[in-house]
XYZ file of C-alpha atoms in Angstrom:
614
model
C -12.778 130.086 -51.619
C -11.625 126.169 -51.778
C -10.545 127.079 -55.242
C -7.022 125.361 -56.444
C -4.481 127.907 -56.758
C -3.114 126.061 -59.723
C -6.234 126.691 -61.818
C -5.281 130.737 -61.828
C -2.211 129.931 -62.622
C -2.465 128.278 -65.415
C -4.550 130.550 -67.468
C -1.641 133.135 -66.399
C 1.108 131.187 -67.679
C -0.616 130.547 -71.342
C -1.715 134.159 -71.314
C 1.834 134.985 -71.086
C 2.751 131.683 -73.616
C 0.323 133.481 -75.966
C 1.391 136.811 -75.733
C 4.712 135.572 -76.214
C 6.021 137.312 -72.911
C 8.494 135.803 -69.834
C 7.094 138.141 -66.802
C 3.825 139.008 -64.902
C 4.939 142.769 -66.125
C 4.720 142.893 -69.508
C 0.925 141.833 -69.273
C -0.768 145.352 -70.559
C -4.127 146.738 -69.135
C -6.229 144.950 -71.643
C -4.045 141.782 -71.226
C -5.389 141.867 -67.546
C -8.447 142.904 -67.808
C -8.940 139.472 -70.162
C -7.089 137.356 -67.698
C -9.651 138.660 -64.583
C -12.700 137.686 -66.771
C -10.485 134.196 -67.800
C -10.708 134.212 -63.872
C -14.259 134.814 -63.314
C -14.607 132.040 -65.575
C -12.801 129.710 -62.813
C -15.059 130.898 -60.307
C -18.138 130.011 -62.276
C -16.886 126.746 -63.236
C -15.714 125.408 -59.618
C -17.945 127.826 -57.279
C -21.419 127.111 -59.845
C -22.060 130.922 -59.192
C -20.848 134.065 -60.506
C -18.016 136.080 -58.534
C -19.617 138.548 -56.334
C -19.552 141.952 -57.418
C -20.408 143.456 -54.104
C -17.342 144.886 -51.844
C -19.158 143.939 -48.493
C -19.760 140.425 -49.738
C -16.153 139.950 -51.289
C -14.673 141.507 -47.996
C -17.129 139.227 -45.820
C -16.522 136.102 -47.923
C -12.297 137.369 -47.279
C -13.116 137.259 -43.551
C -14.243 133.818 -43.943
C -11.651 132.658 -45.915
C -9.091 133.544 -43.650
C -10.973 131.753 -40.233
C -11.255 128.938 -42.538
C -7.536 128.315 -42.788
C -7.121 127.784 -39.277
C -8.581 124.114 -39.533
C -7.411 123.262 -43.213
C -5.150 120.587 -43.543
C -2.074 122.184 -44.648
C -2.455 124.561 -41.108
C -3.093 121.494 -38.722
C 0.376 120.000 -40.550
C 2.208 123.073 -39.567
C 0.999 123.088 -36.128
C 1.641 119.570 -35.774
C 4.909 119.599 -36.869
C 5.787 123.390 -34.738
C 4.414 121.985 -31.757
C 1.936 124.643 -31.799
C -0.775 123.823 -29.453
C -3.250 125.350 -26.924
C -4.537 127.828 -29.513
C -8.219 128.937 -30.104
C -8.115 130.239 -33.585
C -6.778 133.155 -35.424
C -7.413 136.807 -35.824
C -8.629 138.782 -39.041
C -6.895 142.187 -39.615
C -8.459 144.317 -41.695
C -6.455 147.377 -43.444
C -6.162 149.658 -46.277
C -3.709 148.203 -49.038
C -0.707 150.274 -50.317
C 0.517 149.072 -54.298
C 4.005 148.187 -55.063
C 2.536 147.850 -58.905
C 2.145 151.268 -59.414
C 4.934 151.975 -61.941
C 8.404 152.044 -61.864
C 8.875 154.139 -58.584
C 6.698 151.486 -56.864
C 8.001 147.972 -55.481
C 7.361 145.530 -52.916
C 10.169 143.285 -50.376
C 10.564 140.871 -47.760
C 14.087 141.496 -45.702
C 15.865 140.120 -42.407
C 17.588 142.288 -40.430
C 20.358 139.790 -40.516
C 21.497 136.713 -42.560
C 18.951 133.687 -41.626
C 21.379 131.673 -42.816
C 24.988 132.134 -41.773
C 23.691 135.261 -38.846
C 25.773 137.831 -40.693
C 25.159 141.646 -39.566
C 23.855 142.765 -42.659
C 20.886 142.893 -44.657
C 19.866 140.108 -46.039
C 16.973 140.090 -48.445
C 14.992 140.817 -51.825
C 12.654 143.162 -54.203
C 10.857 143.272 -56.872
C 9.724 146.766 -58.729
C 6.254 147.320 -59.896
C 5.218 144.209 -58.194
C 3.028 142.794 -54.921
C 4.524 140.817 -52.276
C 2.773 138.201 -53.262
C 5.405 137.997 -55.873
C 7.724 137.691 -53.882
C 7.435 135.521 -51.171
C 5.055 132.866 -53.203
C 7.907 132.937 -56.162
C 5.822 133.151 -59.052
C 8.966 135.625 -60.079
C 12.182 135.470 -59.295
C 12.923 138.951 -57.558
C 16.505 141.112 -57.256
C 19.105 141.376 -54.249
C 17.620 143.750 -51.621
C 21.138 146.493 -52.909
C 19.063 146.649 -56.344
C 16.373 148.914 -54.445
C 19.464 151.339 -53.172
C 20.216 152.410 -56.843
C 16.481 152.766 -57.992
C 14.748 153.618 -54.873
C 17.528 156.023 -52.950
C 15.488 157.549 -50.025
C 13.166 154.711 -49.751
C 16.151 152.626 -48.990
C 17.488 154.845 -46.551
C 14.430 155.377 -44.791
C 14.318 151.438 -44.351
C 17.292 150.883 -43.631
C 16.816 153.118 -40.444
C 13.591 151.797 -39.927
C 15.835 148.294 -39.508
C 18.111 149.598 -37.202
C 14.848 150.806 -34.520
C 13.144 147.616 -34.861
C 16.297 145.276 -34.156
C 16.968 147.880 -30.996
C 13.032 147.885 -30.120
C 12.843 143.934 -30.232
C 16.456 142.559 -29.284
C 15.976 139.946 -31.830
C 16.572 139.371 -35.918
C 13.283 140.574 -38.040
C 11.760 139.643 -41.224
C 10.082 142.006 -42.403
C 7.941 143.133 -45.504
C 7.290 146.365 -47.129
C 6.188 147.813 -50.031
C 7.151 151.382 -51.795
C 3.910 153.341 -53.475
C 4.958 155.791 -55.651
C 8.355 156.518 -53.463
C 6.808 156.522 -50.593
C 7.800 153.765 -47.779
C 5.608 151.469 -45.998
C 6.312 149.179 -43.176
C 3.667 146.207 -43.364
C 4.832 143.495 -41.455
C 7.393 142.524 -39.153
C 8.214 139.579 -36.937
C 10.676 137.336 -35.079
C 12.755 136.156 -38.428
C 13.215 132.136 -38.963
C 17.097 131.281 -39.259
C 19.260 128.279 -39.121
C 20.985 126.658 -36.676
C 24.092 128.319 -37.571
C 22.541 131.684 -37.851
C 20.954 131.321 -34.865
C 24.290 130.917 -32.653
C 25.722 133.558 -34.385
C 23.338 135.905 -33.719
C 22.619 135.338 -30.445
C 26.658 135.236 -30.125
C 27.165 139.289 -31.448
C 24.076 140.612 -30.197
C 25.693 139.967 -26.927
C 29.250 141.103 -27.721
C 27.200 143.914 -29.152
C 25.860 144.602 -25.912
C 22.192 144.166 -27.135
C 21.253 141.340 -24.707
C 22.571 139.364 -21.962
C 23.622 135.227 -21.731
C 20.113 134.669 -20.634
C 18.963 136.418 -23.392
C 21.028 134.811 -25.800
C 20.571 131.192 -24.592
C 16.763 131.595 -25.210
C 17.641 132.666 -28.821
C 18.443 129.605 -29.725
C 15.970 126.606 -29.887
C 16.949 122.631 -29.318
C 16.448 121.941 -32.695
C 18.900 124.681 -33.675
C 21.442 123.126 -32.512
C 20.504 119.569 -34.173
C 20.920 121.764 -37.536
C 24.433 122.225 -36.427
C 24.902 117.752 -36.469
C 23.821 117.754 -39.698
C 26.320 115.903 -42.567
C 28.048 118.202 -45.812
C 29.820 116.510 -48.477
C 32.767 114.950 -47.910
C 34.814 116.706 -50.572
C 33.127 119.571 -52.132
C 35.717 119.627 -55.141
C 35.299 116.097 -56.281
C 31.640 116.585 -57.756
C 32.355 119.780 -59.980
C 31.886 117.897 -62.789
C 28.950 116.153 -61.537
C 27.097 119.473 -61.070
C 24.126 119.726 -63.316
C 22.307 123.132 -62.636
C 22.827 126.045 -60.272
C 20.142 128.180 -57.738
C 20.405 130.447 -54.959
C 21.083 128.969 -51.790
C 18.437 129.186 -49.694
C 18.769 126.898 -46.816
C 22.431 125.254 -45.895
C 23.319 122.084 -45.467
C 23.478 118.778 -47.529
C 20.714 116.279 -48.776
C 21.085 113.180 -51.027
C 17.941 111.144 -52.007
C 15.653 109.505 -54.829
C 13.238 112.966 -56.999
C 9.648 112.826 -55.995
C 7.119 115.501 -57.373
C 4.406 115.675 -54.818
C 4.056 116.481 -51.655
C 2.089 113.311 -50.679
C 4.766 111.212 -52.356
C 7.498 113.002 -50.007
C 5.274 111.903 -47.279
C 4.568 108.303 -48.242
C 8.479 107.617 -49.127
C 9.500 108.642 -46.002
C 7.310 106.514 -44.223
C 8.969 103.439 -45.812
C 12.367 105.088 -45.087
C 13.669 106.346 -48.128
C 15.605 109.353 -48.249
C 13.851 112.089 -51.081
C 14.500 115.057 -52.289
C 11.624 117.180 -53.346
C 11.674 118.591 -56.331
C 8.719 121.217 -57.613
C 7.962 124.552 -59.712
C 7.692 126.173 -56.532
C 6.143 125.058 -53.185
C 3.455 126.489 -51.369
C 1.904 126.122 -48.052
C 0.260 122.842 -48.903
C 3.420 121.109 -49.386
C 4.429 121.285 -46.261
C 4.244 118.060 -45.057
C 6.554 116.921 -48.083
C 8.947 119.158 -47.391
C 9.074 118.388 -43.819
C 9.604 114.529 -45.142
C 12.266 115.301 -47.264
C 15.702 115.431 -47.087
C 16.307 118.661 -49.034
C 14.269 120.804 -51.519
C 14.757 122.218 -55.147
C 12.550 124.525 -56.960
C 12.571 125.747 -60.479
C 11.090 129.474 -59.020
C 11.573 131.751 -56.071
C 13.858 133.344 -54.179
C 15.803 133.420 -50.903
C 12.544 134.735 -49.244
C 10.243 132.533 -50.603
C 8.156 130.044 -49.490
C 10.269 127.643 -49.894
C 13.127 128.749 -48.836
C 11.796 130.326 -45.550
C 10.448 127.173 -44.644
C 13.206 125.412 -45.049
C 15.288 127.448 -43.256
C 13.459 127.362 -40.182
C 13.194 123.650 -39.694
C 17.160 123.151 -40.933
C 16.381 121.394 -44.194
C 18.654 121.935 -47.567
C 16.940 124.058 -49.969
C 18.087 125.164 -53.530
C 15.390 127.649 -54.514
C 15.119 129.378 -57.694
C 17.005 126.977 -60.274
C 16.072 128.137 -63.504
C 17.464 126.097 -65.549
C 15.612 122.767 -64.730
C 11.857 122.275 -65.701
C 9.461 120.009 -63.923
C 6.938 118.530 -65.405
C 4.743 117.268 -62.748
C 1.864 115.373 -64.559
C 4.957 112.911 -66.247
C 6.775 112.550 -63.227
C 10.042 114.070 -64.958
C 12.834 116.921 -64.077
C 14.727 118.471 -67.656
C 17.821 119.574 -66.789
C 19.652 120.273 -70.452
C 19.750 117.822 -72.085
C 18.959 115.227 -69.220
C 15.867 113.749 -68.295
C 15.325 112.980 -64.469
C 12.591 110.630 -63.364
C 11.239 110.064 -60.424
C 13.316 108.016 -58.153
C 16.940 109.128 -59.415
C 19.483 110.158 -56.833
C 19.632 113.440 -56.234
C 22.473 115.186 -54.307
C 21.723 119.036 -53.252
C 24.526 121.330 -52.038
C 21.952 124.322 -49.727
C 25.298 126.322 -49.312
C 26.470 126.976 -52.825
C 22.897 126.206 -54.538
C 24.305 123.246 -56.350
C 22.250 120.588 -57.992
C 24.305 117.181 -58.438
C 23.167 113.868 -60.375
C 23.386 110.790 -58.389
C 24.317 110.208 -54.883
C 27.273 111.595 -52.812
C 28.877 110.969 -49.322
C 28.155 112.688 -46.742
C 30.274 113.899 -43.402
C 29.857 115.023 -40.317
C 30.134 118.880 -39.995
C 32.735 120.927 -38.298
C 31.360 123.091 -34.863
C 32.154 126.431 -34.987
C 33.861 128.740 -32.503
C 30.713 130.839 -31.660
C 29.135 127.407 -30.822
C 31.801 126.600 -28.448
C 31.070 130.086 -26.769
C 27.243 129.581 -26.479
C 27.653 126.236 -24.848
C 30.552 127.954 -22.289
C 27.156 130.360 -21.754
C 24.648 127.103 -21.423
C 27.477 125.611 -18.967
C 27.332 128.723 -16.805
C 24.129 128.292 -15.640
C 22.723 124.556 -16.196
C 21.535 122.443 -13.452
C 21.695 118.804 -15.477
C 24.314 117.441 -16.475
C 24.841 115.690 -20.094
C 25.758 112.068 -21.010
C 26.022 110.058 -24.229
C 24.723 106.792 -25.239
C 28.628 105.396 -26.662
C 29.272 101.738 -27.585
C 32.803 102.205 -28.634
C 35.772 104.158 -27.993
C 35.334 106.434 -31.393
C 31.683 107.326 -29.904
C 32.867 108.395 -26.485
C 35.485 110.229 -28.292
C 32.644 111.747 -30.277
C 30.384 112.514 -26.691
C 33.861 114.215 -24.977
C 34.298 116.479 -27.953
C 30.559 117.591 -27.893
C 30.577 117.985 -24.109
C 29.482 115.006 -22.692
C 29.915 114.602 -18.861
C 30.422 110.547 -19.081
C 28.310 107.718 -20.485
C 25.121 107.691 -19.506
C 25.030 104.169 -21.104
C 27.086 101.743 -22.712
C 25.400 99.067 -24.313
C 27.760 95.901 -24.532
C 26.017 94.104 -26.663
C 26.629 96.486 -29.664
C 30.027 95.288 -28.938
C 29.834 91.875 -30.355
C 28.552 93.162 -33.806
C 31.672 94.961 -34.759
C 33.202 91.983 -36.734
C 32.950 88.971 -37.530
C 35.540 87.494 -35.381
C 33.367 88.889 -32.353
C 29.631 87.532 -33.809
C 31.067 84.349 -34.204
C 32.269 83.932 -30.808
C 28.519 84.888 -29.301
C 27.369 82.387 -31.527
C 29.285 79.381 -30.431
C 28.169 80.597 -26.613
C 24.919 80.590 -27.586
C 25.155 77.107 -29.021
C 27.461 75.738 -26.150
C 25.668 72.293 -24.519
C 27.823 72.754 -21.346
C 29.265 75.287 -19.077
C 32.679 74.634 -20.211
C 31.507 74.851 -24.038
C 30.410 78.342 -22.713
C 33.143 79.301 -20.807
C 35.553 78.266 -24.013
C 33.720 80.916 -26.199
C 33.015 83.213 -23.887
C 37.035 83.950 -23.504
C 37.422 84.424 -27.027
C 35.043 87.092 -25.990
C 36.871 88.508 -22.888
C 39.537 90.389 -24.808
C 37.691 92.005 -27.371
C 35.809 93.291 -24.453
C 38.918 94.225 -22.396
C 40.088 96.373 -25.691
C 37.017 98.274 -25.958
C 36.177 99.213 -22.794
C 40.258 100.407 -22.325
C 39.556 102.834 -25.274
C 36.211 103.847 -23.861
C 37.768 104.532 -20.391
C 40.533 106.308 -22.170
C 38.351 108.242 -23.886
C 35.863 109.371 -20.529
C 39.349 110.087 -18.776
C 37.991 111.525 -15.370
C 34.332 110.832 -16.212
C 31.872 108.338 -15.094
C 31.260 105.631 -17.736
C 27.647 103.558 -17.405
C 28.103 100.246 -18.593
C 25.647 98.264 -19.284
C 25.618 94.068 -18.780
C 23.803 92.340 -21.646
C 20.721 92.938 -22.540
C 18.753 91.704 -25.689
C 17.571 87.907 -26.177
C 19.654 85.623 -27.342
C 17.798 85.089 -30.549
C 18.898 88.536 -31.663
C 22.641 87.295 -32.242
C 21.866 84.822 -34.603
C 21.928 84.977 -38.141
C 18.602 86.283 -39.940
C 17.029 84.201 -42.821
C 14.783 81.106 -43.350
C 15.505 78.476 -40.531
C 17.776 76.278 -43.415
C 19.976 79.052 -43.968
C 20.317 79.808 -40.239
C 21.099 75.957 -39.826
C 23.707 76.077 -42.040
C 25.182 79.351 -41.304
C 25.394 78.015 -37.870
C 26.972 74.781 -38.502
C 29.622 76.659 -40.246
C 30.594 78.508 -37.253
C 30.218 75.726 -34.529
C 30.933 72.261 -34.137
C 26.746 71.624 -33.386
C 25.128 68.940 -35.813
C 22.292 70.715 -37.719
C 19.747 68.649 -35.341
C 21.333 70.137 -32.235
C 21.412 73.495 -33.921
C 17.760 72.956 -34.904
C 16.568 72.726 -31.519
C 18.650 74.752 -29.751
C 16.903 77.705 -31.737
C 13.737 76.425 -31.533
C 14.245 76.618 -27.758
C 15.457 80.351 -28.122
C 11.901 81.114 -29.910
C 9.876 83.053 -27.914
C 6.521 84.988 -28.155
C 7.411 88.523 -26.130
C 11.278 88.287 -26.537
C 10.969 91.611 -25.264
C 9.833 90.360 -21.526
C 11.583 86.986 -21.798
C 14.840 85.250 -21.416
C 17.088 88.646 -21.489
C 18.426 90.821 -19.354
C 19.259 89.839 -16.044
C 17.864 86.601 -17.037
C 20.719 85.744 -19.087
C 23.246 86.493 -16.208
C 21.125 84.501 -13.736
C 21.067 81.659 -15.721
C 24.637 81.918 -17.330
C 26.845 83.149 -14.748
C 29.432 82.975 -16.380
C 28.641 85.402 -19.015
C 28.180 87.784 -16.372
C 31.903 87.185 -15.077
C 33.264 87.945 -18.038
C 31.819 90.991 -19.027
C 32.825 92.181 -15.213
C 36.000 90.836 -15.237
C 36.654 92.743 -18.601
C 35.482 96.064 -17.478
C 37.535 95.691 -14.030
C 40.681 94.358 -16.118
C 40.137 97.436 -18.530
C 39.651 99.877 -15.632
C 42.876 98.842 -13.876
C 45.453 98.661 -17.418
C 44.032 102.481 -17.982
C 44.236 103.543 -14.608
C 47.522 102.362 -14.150
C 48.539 104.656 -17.465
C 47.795 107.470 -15.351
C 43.562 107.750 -16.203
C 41.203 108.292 -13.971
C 38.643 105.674 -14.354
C 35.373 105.898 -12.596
C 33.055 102.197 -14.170
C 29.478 101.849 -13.034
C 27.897 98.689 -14.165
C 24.141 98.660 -14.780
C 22.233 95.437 -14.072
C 19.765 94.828 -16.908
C 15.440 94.113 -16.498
C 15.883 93.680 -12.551
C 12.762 92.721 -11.328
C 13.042 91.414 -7.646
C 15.881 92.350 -5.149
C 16.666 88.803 -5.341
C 17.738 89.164 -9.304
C 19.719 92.083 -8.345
C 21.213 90.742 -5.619
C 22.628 87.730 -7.301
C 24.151 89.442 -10.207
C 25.907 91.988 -7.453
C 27.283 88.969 -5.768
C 28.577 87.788 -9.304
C 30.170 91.426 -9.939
C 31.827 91.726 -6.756
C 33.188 88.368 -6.327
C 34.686 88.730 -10.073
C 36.009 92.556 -8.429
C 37.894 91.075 -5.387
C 39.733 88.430 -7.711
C 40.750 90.848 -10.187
C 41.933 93.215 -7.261
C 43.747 90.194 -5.518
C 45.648 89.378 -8.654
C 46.262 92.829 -9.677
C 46.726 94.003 -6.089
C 45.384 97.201 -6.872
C 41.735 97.823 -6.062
C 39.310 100.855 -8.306
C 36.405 102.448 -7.034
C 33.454 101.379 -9.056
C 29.653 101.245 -8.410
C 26.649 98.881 -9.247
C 23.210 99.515 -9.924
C 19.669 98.565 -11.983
C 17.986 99.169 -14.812
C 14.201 100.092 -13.777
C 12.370 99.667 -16.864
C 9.650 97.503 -15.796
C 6.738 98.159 -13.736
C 7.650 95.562 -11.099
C 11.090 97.355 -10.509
C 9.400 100.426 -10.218
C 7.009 99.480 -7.605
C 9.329 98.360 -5.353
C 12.409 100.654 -6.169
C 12.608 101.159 -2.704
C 13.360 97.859 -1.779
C 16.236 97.429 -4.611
C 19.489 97.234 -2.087
């Protein structure tokens, strides 16, 4: 109807604030009957007409209501950010409703077959008696455990529970499903594929296999890419050293760890991100038109709702931290402000949210990398058994290829060496006394204060790739990109500092690094071409490296990578560099390695003539 699903709301709320009651429930027949015509009276106001009273006009305007979503904003967001594409439209269904808000024998849930969020074989979800699903899964009230309906609602349950079992058989997959009890009597309404985490996901597809449900093919196609990216995520560092930092407590309804600055609004999530800051958003309760926020944020908290709401089901399925349910805070979204006690949050305070334990911490905490579980290690043993591409990492330093071999990694698929020279200050300082060198020998001097930091790093990368090809790139970026950042006086004197250059020299030495497209200029091969001897050193490094850790008993298999190659003639000279620096390290060391050389093709030249790149 294009009518803001706030402006019911809030005549329910102060209906309730007048009647002096806490839940939808206690309203009384006459109570309602005043809030539908308070309704009506929304209609009017927004709509300029008065509500239709006919059923074939109401269940017409319904129809179009619900072919109308399809292109509202909130809908194309979801696609977009599902990947859902190549659709038409969607589909009306049209059936008789069943009441959970009949009376006390009457209740509505939403259930998964298994835990979403840790994959646990059991039950997992929630119900409210004398109530609508609506209730539930949009959080206006904060329902019971799914067990509660076991004690009231004894053969109901039962029947479900069965009903559970059949399904999970029928489909070979985890369900969510809703259902609603009229009058004791059960009825299945919905069910479908059920959104989980990455670590429920592995888990599941793990036991349904040892359960003898599906097979490793099966399994494998359980569980999505971005699964396992939930499974990278960070945690806290140290769990026990914010107890006293914890400010409120709510269910936790999507694992994981977030830290970042309160916003209110969905847009604002959006907008924040964009000029990379980390938020958290916080809100009442969300509904589908905050989805872009959430998917901006770093974690979620909401005042209402439960572990099936929206909320919390959303955030589930794209791996975000969600605390759903906190009672005990109270937005107030027209001042910008969370109270929490006696504290007063504004927007932009640090937040810190704990998804596994539902805790809500003031200010901003460290975060770690997360542990891999064993089920993990037995889905990828799966994935190994029948993949046809192998799997390298990007790893500058030794700690990163440590990082790749422990996640799998087959080698380095690239090592960029200019990362290298960041690391400390020692190392920065060196590049930027070659880059101000007049002379060969001025180069050559700084460029073997160079050589052994080199040396040491690619030893513990080698180490590290024991048995493994490692892809080591020569230097790529401009030379411009080493030197400090600032206005050109600071830069001067930075500079000066570091060198023995006169601030004139210094001056127009960067003024002759300044380019227009750095990206297509003086870099790359370029460098090497025109600096040989920067070239030799990174290749005598690597073949020094590869011969110390070889001759400690590694197997040690280097492939250098010739940046920006153009022409066969660029590539040929830096090969003739490479392999004249090879047979002089294999003289003196009289030892020779295996080792290969190759090019970069990342420009349309090098493409072209691929073929003709010896």
């Amino acid at each position: 109807m294009g009518i803001p699903h706030e402006l019911f709301e809030e005549k329910l709320e102060a209906m309730k604030v007048t009647k002096g009651l806490r839940n939808d429930t206690e309203l009384n027949v006459k109570d309602l009957e005043d809030l539908v015509a308070e309704y009506k009276d929304v209609y009017v106001v927004t709509k300029g007409e008065q509500f239709p009273s006919d059923p074939k006009r109401q269940l017409h305007l319904a129809i179009l209501a619900v072919f109308d979503s399809w292109d509202s904003t909130r809908a194309k967001k979801y696609r977009s950010i599902n990947r859902i594409t190549g659709l038409k439209g969607t589909a009306v269904n049209v059936q008789c409703m069943v009441f959970g808000n009949m009376d006390s024998t009457s209740g509505t849930g939403v259930l998964f077959t298994r835990n979403p969020s840790t994959g646990e074989k059991k039950l997992y979800g929630e119900f409210l008696v004398n109530a609508q699903g609506e209730d539930v899964v949009s959080g206006i009230r904060t329902p019971q455990e799914l067990d509660a309906m076991k004690e009231c609602m004894p053969e109901p349950y039962a029947e479900l529970v069965e009903n559970c079992k059949i399904l999970e058989r029928h489909y070979k997959e985890m369900m969510d499903i809703e259902f609603t009890v009229q009058e004791n009597r059960l009825w299945m309404l919905q069910c479908r594929t059920g959104k989980r985490t990455g670590k429920g996901a592995v888990k599941i597809a793990v036991d349904m296999v040892n359960e003898g449900q599906i097979d490793h093919r099966s399994a494998i196609k359980m569980v999505e890419p971005r699964h396992l990216d939930q499974l990278l995520h960070p945690q806290f560092e140290n769990p026990s050293s914010y107890k006293d930092k914890v400010i409120a407590a709510g269910l936790p309804a999507s694992p994981g760890a977030a830290v970042g600055q309160i916003v209110f609004t969905a847009a604002d999530a959006e907008t924040w991100d964009s000029e990379g800051k980390s938020v958290v958003l916080v809100r009442t309760e969300t509904s589908a038109e905050d989805v872009g926020g959430m998917h901006a944020a770093a974690g979620i908290l909401t005042a209402r709702g439960g572990m099936t709401s929206h909320a919390a089901v959303v955030a589930r399925g794209w791996g975000k931290c969600c605390v759903a349910g906190c009672s005990s805070i109270h937005v107030n979204d027209a001042e910008k402000v969370v109270v929490v006690g006696d504290k007063v949050l504004c927007e932009g305070d640090w937040l810190s949210l704990n998804g596994s334990t539902g805790e809500v911490i003031l200010g901003k905490l460290p975060l770690s990398p997360p542990a891999l579980s064993s089920d993990l290690g037995t889905f990828m043993s799966w994935v190994d058994e029948i993949k046809q591409l192998k799997v390298m990492v990007n790893a500058d330093t030794p700690a990163d290829a440590l990082a790749g071999r422990k996640n799998g990694a087959e080698g380095i698929g690239l090592c960029r060496t200019e990362h290298m020279f960041f690391s400390s200050d020692e190392r920065i300082k060196a590049m930027r006394r070659m880059i101000m060198a007049d002379t060969a020998q001025q180069r050559q001097e700084a460029l073997g204060l160079l050589l052994p930091y080199q040396k040491t790093d690619f030893e513990g990368i080698f180490r590290a790739m024991d048995g493994l090809p490692v892809t080591i790139r020569l230097l790529d970026p401009p030379l411009h990109e080493f030197l400090p950042e600032g206005n050109i006086e600071d830069v001067v004197h930075m500079l000066s500092c570091h060198t023995n250059s006169t601030h004139e020299e210094i001056l127009a030495r960067v003024e002759k690094l300044s380019e227009v497209n750095p990206m297509l200029g003086f870099r790359g091969c370029r460098l090497g071409i025109s600096y040989p001897e920067l070239t030799a050193m990174q290749a005598r490094a690597i073949f020094e490296a590869a011969i110390a850790v070889n001759d400690q008993g590694f197997q040690v298999f280097p492939e250098i990578m010739v940046p920006l190659v153009g022409t066969p003639q660029e590539l040929g000279q830096q090969v003739s560099v490479i392999r004249q620096v090879a047979d002089k390290v294999f003289t003196n060391a009289e030892t020779t390695i295996r080792y290969k050389i190759g090019s970069m093709i990342e420009v349309p030249r090098a493409a072209l003539i691929a073929d003709e790149q010896g």
